[in-house]
CSV table of C-alpha atoms and ligand atoms in Angstrom, one decimal:
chain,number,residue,atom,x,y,z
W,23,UNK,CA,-14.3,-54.8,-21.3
W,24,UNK,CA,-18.0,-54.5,-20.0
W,25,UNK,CA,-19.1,-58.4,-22.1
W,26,UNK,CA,-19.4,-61.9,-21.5
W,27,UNK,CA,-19.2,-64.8,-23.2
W,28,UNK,CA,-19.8,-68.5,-23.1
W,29,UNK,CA,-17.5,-71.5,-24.8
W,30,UNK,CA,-18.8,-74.3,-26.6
W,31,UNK,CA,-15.9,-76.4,-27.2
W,32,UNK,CA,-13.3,-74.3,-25.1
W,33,UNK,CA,-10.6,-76.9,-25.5
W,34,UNK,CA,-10.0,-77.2,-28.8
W,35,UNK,CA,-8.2,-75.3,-31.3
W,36,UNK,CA,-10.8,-72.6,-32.0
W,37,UNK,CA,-12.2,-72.7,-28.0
W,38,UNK,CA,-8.8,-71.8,-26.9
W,39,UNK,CA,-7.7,-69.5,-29.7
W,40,UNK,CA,-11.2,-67.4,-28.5
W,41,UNK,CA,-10.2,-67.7,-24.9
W,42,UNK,CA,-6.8,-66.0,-25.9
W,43,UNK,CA,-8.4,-63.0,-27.0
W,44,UNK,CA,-11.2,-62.7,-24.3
W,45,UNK,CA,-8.1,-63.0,-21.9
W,46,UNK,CA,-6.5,-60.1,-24.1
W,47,UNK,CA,-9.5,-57.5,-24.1
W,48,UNK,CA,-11.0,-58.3,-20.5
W,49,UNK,CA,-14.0,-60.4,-21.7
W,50,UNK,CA,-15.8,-62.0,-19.0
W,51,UNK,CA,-16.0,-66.1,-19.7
W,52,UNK,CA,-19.4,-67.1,-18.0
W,53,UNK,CA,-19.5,-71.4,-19.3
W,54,UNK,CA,-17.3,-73.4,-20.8
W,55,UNK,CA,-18.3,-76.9,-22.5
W,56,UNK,CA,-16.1,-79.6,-23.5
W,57,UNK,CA,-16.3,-83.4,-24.7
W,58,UNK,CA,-14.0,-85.0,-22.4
W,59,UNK,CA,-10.7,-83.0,-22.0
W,60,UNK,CA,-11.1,-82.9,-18.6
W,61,UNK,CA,-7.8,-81.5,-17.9
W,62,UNK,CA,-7.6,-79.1,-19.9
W,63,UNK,CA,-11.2,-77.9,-19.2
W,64,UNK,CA,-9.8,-78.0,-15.1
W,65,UNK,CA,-7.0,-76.1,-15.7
W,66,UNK,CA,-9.6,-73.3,-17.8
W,67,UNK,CA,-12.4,-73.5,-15.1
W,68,UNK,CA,-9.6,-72.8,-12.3
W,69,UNK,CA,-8.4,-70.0,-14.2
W,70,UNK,CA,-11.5,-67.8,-15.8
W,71,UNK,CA,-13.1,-69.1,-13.2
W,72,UNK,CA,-16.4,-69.8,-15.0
W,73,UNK,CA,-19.8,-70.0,-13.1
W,74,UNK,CA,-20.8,-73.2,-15.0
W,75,UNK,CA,-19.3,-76.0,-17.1
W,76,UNK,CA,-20.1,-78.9,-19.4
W,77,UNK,CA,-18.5,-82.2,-20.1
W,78,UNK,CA,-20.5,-83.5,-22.8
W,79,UNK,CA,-19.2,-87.2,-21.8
W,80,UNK,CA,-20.9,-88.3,-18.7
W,81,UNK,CA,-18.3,-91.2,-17.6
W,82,UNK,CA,-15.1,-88.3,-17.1
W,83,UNK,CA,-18.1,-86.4,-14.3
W,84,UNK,CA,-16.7,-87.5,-11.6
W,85,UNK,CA,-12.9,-86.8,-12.6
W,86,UNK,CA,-13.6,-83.5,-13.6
W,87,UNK,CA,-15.3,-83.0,-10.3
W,88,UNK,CA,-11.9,-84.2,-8.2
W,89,UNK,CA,-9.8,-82.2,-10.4
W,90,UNK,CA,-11.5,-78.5,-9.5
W,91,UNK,CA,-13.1,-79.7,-6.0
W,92,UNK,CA,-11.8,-76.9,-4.8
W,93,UNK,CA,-13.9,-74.6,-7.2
W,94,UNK,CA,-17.5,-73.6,-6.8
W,95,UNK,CA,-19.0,-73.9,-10.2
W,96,UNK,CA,-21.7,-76.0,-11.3
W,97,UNK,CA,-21.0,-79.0,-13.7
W,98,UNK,CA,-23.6,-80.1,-16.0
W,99,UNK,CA,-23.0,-83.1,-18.4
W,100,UNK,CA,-24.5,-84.4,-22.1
W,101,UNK,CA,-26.7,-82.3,-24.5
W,102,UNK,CA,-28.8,-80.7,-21.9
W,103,UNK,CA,-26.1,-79.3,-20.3
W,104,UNK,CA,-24.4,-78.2,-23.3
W,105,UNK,CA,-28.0,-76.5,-24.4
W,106,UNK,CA,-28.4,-74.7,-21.0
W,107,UNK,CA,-25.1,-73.1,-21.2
W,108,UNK,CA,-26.2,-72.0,-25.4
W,109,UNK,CA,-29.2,-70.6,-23.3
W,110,UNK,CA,-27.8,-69.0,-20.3
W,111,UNK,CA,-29.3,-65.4,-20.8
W,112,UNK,CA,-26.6,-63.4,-18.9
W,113,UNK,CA,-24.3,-63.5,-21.7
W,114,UNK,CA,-23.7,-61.2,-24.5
W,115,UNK,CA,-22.1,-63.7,-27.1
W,116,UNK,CA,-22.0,-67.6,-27.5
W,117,UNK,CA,-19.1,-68.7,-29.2
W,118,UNK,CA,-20.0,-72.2,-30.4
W,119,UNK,CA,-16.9,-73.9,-31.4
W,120,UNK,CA,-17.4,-77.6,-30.9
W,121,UNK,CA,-17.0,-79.8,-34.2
W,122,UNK,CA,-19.7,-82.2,-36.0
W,123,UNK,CA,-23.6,-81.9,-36.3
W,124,UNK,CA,-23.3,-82.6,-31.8
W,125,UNK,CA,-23.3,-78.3,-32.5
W,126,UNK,CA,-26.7,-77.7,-34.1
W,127,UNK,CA,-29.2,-77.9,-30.9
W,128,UNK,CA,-27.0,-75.9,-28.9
W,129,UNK,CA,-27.1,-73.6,-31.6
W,130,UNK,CA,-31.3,-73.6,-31.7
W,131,UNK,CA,-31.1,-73.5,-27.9
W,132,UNK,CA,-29.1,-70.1,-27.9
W,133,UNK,CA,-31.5,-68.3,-30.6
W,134,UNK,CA,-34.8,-69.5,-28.6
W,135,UNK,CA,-32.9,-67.6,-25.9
W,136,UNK,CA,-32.1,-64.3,-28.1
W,137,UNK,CA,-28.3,-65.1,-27.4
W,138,UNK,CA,-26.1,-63.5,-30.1
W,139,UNK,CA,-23.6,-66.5,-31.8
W,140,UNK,CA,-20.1,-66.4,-32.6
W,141,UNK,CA,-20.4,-69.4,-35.3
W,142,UNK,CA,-17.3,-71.7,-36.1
W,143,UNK,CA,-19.4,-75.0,-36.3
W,144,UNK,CA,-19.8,-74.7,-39.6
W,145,UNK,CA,-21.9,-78.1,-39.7
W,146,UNK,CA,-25.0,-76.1,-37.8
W,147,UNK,CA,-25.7,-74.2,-40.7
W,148,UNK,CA,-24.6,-77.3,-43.3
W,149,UNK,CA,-27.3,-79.8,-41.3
W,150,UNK,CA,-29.8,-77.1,-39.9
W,151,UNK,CA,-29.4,-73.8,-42.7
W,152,UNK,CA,-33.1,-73.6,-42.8
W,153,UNK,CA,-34.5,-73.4,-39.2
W,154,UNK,CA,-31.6,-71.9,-37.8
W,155,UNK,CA,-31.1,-68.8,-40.0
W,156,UNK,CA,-35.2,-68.9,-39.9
W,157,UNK,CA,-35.7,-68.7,-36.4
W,158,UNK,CA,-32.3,-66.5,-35.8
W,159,UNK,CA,-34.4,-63.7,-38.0
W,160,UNK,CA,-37.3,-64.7,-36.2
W,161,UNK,CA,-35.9,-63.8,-32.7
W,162,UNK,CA,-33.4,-61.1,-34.2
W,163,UNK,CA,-30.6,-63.0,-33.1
W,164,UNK,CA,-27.1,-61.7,-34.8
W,165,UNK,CA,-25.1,-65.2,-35.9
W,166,UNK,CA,-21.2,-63.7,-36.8
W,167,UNK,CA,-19.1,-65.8,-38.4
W,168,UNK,CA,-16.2,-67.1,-37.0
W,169,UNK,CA,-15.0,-69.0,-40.4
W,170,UNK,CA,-12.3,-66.9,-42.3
W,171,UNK,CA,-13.7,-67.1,-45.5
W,172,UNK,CA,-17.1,-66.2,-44.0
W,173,UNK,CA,-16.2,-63.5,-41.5
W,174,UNK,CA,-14.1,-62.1,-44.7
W,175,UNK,CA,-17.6,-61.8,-46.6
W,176,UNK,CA,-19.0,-60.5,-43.8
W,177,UNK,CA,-16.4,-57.7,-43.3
W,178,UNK,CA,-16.7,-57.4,-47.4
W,179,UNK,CA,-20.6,-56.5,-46.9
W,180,UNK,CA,-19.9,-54.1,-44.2
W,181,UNK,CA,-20.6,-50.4,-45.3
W,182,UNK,CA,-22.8,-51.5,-48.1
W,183,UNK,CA,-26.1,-49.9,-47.7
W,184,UNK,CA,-28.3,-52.6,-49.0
W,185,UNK,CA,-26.3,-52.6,-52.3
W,186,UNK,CA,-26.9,-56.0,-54.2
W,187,UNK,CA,-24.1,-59.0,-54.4
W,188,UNK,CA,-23.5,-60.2,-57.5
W,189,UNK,CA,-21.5,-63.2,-56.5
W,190,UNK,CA,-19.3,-64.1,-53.9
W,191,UNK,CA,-15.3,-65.1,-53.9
W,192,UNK,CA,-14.9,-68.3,-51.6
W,193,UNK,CA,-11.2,-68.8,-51.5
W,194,UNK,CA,-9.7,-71.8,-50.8
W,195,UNK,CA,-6.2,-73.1,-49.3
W,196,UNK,CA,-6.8,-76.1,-51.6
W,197,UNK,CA,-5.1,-77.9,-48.7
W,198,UNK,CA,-2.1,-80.3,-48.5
W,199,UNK,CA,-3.1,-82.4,-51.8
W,200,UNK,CA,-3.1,-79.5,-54.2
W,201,UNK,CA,-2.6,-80.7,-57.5
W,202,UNK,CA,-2.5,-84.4,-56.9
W,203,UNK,CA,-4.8,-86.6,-58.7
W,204,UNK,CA,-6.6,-89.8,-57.6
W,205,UNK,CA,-4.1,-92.2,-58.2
W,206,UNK,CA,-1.9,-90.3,-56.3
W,207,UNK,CA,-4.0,-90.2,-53.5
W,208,UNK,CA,-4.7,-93.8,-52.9
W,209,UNK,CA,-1.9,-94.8,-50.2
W,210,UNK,CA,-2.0,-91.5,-48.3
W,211,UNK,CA,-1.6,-91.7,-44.5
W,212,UNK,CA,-3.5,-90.1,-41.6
W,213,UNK,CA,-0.2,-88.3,-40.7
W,214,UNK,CA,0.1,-86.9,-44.5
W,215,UNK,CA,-3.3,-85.9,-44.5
W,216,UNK,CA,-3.4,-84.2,-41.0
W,217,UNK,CA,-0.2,-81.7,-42.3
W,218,UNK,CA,-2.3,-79.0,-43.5
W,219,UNK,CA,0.5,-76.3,-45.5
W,220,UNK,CA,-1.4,-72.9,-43.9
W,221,UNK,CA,-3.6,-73.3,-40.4
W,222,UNK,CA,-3.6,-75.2,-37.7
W,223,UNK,CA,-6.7,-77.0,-36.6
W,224,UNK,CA,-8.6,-79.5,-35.2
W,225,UNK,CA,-8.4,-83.3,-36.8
W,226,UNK,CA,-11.3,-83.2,-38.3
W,227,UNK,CA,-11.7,-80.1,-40.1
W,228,UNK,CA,-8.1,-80.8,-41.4
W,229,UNK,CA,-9.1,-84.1,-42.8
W,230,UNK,CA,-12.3,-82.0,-44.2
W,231,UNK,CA,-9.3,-79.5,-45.9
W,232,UNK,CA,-7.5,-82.3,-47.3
W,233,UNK,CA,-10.6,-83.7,-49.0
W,234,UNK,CA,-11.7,-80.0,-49.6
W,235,UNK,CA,-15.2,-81.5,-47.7
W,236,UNK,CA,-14.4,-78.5,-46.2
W,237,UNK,CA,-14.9,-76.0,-49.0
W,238,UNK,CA,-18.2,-77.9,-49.9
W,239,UNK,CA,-19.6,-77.1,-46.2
W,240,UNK,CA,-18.1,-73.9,-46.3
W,241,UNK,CA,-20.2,-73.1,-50.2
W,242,UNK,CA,-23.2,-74.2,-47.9
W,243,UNK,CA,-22.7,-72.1,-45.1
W,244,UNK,CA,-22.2,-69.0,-46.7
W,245,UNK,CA,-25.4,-69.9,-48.9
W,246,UNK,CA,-27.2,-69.4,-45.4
W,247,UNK,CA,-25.4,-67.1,-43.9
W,248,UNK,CA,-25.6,-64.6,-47.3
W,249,UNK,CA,-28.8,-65.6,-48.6
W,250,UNK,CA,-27.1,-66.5,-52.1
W,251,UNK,CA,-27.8,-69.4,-54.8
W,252,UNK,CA,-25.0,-71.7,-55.6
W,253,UNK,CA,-24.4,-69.9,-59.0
W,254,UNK,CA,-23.9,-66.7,-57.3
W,255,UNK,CA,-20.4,-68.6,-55.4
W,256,UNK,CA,-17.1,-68.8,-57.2
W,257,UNK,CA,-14.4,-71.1,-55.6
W,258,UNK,CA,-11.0,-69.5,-55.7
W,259,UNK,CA,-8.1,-72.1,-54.8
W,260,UNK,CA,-5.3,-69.5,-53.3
W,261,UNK,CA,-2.6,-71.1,-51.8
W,262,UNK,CA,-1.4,-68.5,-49.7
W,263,UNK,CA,-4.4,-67.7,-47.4
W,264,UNK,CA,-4.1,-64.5,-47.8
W,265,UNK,CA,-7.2,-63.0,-49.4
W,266,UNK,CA,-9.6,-64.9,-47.3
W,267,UNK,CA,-12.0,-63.9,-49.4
W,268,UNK,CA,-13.9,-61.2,-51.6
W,269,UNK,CA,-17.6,-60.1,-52.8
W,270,UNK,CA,-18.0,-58.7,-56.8
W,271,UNK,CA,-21.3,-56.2,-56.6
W,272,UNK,CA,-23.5,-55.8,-59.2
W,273,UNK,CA,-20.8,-52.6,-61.0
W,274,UNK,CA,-17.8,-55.7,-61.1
W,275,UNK,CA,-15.8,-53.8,-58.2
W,276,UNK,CA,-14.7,-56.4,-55.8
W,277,UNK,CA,-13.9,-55.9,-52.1
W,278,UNK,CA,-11.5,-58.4,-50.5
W,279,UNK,CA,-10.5,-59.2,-47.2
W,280,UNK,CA,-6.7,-59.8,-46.5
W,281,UNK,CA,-4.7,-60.8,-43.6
W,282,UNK,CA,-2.1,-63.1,-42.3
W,283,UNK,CA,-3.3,-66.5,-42.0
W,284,UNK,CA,-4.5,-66.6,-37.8
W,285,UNK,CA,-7.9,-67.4,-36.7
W,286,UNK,CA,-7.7,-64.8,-33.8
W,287,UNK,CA,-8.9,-62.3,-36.3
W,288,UNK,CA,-12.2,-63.5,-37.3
W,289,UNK,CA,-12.4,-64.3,-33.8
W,290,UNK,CA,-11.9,-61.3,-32.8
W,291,UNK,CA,-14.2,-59.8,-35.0
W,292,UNK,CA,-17.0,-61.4,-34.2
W,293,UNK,CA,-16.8,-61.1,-30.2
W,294,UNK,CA,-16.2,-57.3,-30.6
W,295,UNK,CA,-18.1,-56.5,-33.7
W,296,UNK,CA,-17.9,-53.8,-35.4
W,297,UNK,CA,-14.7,-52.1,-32.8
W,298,UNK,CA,-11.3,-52.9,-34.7
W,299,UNK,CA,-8.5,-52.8,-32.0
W,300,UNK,CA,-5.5,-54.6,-31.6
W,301,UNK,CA,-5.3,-57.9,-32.2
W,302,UNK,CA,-2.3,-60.4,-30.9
W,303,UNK,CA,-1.3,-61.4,-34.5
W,304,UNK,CA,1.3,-60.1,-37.0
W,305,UNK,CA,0.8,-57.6,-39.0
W,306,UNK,CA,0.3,-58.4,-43.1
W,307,UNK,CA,3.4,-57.8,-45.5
W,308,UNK,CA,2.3,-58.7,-49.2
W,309,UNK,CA,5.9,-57.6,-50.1
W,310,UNK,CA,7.4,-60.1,-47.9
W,311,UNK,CA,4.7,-62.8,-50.0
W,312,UNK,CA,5.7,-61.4,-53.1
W,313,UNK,CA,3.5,-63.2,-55.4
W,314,UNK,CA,-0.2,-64.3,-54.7
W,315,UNK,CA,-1.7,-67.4,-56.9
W,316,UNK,CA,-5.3,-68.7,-57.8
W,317,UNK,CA,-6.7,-71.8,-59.3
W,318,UNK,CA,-9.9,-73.4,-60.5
W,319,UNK,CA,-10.6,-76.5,-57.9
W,320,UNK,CA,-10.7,-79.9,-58.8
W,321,UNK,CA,-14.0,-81.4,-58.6
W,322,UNK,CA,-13.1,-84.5,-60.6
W,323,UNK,CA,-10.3,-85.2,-58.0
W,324,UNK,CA,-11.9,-84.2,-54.7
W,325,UNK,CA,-15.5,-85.8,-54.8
W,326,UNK,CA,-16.3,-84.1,-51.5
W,327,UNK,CA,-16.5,-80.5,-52.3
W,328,UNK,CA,-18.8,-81.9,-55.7
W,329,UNK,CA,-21.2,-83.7,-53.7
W,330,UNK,CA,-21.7,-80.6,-50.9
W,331,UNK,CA,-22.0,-78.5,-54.4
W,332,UNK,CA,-25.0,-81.1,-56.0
W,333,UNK,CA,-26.6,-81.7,-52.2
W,334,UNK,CA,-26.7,-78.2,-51.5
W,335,UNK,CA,-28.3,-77.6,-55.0
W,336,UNK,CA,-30.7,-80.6,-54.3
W,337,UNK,CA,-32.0,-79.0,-51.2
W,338,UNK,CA,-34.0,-80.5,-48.7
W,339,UNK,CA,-32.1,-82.6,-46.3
W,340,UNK,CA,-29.3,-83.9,-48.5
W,341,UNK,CA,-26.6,-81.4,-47.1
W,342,UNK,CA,-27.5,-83.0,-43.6
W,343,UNK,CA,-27.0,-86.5,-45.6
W,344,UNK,CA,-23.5,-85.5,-47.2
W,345,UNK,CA,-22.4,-83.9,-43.6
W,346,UNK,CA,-23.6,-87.4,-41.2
W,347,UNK,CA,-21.7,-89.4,-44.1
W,348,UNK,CA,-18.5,-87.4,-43.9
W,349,UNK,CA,-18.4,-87.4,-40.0
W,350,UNK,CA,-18.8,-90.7,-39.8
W,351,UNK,CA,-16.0,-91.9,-42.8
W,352,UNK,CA,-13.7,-89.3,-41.6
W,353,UNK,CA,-14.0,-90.8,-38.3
W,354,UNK,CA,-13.2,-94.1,-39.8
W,355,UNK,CA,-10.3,-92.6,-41.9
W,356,UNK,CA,-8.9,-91.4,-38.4
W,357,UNK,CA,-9.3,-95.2,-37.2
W,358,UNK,CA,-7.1,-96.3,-39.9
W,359,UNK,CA,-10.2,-98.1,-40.8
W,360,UNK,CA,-10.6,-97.0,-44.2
W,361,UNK,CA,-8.1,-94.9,-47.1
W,362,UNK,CA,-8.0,-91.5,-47.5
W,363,UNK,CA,-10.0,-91.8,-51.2
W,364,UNK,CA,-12.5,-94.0,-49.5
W,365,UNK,CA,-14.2,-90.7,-47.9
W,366,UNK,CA,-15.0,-89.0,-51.3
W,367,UNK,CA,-16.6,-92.5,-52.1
W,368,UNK,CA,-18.3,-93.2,-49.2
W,369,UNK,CA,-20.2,-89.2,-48.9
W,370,UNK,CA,-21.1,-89.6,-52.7
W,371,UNK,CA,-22.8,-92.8,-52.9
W,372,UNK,CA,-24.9,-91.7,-49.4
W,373,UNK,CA,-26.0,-88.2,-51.5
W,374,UNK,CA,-27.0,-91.0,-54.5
W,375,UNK,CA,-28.2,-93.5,-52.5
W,376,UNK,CA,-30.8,-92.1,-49.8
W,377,UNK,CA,-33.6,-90.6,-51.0
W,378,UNK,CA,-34.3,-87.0,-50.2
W,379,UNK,CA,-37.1,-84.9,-48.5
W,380,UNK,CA,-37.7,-81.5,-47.2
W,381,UNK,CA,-36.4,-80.8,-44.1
W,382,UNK,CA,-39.3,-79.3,-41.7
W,383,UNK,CA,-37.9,-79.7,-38.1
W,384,UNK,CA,-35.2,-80.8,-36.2
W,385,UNK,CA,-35.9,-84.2,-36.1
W,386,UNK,CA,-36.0,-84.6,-40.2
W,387,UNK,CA,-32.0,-83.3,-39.9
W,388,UNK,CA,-31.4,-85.9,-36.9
W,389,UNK,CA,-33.2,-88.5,-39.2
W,390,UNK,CA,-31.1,-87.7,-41.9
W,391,UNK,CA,-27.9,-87.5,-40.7
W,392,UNK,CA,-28.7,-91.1,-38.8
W,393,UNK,CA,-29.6,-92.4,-42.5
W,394,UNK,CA,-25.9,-91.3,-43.5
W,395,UNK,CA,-24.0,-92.6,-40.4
W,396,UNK,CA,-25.2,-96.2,-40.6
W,397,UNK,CA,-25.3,-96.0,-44.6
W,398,UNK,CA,-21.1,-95.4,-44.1
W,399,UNK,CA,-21.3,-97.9,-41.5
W,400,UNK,CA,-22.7,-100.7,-43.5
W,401,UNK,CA,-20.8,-100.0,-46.4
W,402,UNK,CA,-17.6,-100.5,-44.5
W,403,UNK,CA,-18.8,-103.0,-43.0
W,404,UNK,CA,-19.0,-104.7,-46.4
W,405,UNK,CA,-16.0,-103.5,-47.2
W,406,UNK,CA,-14.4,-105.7,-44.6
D,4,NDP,P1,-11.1,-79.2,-32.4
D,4,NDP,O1,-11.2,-80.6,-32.6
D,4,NDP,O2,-9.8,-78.6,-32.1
D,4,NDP,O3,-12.0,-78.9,-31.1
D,4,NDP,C1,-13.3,-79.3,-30.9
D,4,NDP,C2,-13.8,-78.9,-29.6
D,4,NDP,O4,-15.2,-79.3,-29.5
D,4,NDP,C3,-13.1,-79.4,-28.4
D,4,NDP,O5,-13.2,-78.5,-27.4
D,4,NDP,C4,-13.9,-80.7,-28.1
D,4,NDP,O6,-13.8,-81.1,-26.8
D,4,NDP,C5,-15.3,-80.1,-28.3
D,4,NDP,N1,-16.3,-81.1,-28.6
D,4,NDP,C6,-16.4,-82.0,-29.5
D,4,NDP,N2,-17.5,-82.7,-29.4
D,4,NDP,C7,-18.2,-82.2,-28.3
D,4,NDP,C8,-19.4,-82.5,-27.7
D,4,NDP,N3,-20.2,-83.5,-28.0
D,4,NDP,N4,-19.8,-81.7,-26.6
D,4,NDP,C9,-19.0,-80.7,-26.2
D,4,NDP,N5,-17.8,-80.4,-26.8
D,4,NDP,C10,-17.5,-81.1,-27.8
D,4,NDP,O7,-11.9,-78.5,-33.5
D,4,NDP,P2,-11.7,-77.0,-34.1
D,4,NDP,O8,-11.5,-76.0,-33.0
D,4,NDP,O9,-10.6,-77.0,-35.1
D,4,NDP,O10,-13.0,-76.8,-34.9
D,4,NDP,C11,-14.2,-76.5,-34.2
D,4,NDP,C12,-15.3,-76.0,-35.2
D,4,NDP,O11,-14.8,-74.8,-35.8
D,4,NDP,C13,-15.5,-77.0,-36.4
D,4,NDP,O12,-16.8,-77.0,-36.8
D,4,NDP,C14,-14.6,-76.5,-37.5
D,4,NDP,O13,-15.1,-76.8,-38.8
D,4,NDP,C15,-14.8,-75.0,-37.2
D,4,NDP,N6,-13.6,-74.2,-37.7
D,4,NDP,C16,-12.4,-74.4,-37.3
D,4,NDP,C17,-11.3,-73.6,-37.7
D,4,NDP,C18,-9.9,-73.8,-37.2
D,4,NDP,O14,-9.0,-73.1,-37.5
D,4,NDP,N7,-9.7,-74.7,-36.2
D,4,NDP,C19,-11.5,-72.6,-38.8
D,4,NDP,C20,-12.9,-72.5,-39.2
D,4,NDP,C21,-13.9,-73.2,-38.7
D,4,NDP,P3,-12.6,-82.2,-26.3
D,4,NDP,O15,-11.3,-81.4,-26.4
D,4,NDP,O16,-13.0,-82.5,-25.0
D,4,NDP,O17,-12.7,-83.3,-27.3
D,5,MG,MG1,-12.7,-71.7,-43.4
């Protein structure tokens, strides 16, 4: 297949998943990125044979160098290298799959370029919404989701000839603690937490789907991404993952989107929008599932998904605020530093504690997400 792309955070679950099906359709890889899996970014460069690659951390350079000395590609390292691969012109698609807010001036970098995005870092468009669906339109760059639920809307809207939305179905897993209630959440471990019952992901998204963090940044992404207001999005818990989800128009018919539970076909979809051709999953039997269920999601339980609902309603900069705070507690959580409970605390007491503004440039999202990290930092700090 006559395209190319380039990999932001080819080593991890969705990086590799997305190098599976370039592999499958022929798709040229021109730059891969990583953070400091230098083996497994070796054993990638040697095989798709890239012209250049990024290692985000500068101190593994030099073993990354040793391991694919026998390869002429060029290595950049940190943020700028990571931004000149977003930017390289040459390529049709950027898939930008790394995890965490690190995503969101790669991101700007690729639409300054007019590069077309394959989005999975869902926290560009939680931090950034504003001037990165501005300046995409601005530069007619296409951003395609890469989400499920998202790329589900976006195959829902396909077809529709400027017909109006009413509201939008966000379904959700409702991940491994369906059900539970706080009490009953206070001693979980890292290990119970990190067994998510339908997909697997990285760590931190499926500590984000445990605290269903997750569905809050997902109700702000596809605020963005679908121009909606936060009473136009229902939240669907659906435990099977099967209807990823649906959109109602304005006559109550609702389209869904259905599938087996496997990234590779949102993937796919968004590196070879709008062609459907075969994709290396299994095929859907609903009479095999049987039965499909749906619940209402517990806000009272799962603080997370509240406070993305209240920051996102807030405006300004707090969905930046509620995103630096959940990085940095889940990061803590994943240190064994602090309880599972403790994340939902920590990301709602940042949104009520820092005061917000309007979010004009880059640097008021950078400022605000700093504001979050060290608020979680001193917090547990105090805590121990
Ligand atoms: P993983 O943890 O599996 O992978 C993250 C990738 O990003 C790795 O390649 C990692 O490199 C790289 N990375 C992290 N930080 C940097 C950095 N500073 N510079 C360069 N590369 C970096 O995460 P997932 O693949 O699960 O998730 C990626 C994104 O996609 C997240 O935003 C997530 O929310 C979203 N997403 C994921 C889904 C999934 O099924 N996994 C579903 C929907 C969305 P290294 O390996 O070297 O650490
Ligand atoms: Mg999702």
């Amino acid at each position: 297949m006559d395209k190319t792309i380039s990999v932001l955070g080819s080593t991890g679950s969705i990086g590799t998943q997305s190098i599976e099906v370039a592999k499958k359709h022929g798709i040229k890889v021109k730059a891969l990125a990583a953070n400091s899996n230098v083996k497994l970014l070796a054993v990638q460069t040697k095989e798709l044979k890239p012209s250049v690659i990024c290692i985000y951390d500068k101190t593994k350079e030099e073993e990354l160098r040793s391991l694919i000395k026998d390869n002429s590609v060029t290595i950049l390292t940190g943020m700028d290298g990571l931004c000149e691969i977003a930017a390289l012109k040459d390529v049709d698609i950027l898939v930008n799959a790394v995890v965490g807010m690190v995503g969101l001036k790669p991101t700007i970098s690729a639409i300054e370029a007019g590069v077309d995005i394959a989005l999975a870092n869902k926290e560009t468009l939680v931090t950034g919404g504003k001037l990165v669906i501005n300046s995409a339109a601005g530069k007619g760059v296409n951003i395609y989701p890469i989400d499920s639920e998202h790329s589900a809307i976006f195959q829902c809207l396909q077809g529709n000839k400027g017909n109006k939305i009413k509201k939008i179905i966000l379904t959700a897993s409702g991940g491994p603690f369906f059900g539970k209630t706080k009490a009953e959440l206070c001693n979980v471990t890292v290990e119970e937490a990190l067994n998510h019952p339908n997909w697997s992901m990285g760590n931190k998204i499926t500590i984000d789907s445990a605290t269903l963090m997750n569905k809050g940044l997902e109700f702000i992404e596809a605020m963005w991404l679908f121009d909606l207001l936060p009473e136009q999005i229902e939240i669907v818990v659906h435990r099977e993952s099967i209807i990823h989800s649906a959109v109602e128009y304005q006559d109550n018919s609702v389209i869904a989107q259905m599938g087996v539970p496997d990234m590779k076909i949102p993937i796919q979809y968004s590196l070879l929008y709008p062609k459907r051709i075969e994709c290396p999953t299994k095929s859907l039997s609903l009479t095999d599932i049987g039965t499909l269920h749906f619940a209402k999601p517990d806000l009272k339980t799962f603080d997370c998904l509240d406070a993305c609902i209240k920051a996102i309603t807030a405006g300004g900069r707090m969905p930046a605020v509620v995103n630096g705070a959940n990085e940095a507690a889940v990061a803590s959580f994943l240190n064994g530093e602090i309880g599972f409970l403790k994340i939902g605390e920590l990301v709602k007491s940042a949104l009520e504690n820092i005061e917000n503004k309007s979010v004009e440039s880059l640097d008021d999202v950078l400022e605000a997400d700093k504001l979050a990290r060290s608020f979680v930092e001193e917090r547990i700090k105090g805590w121990e």
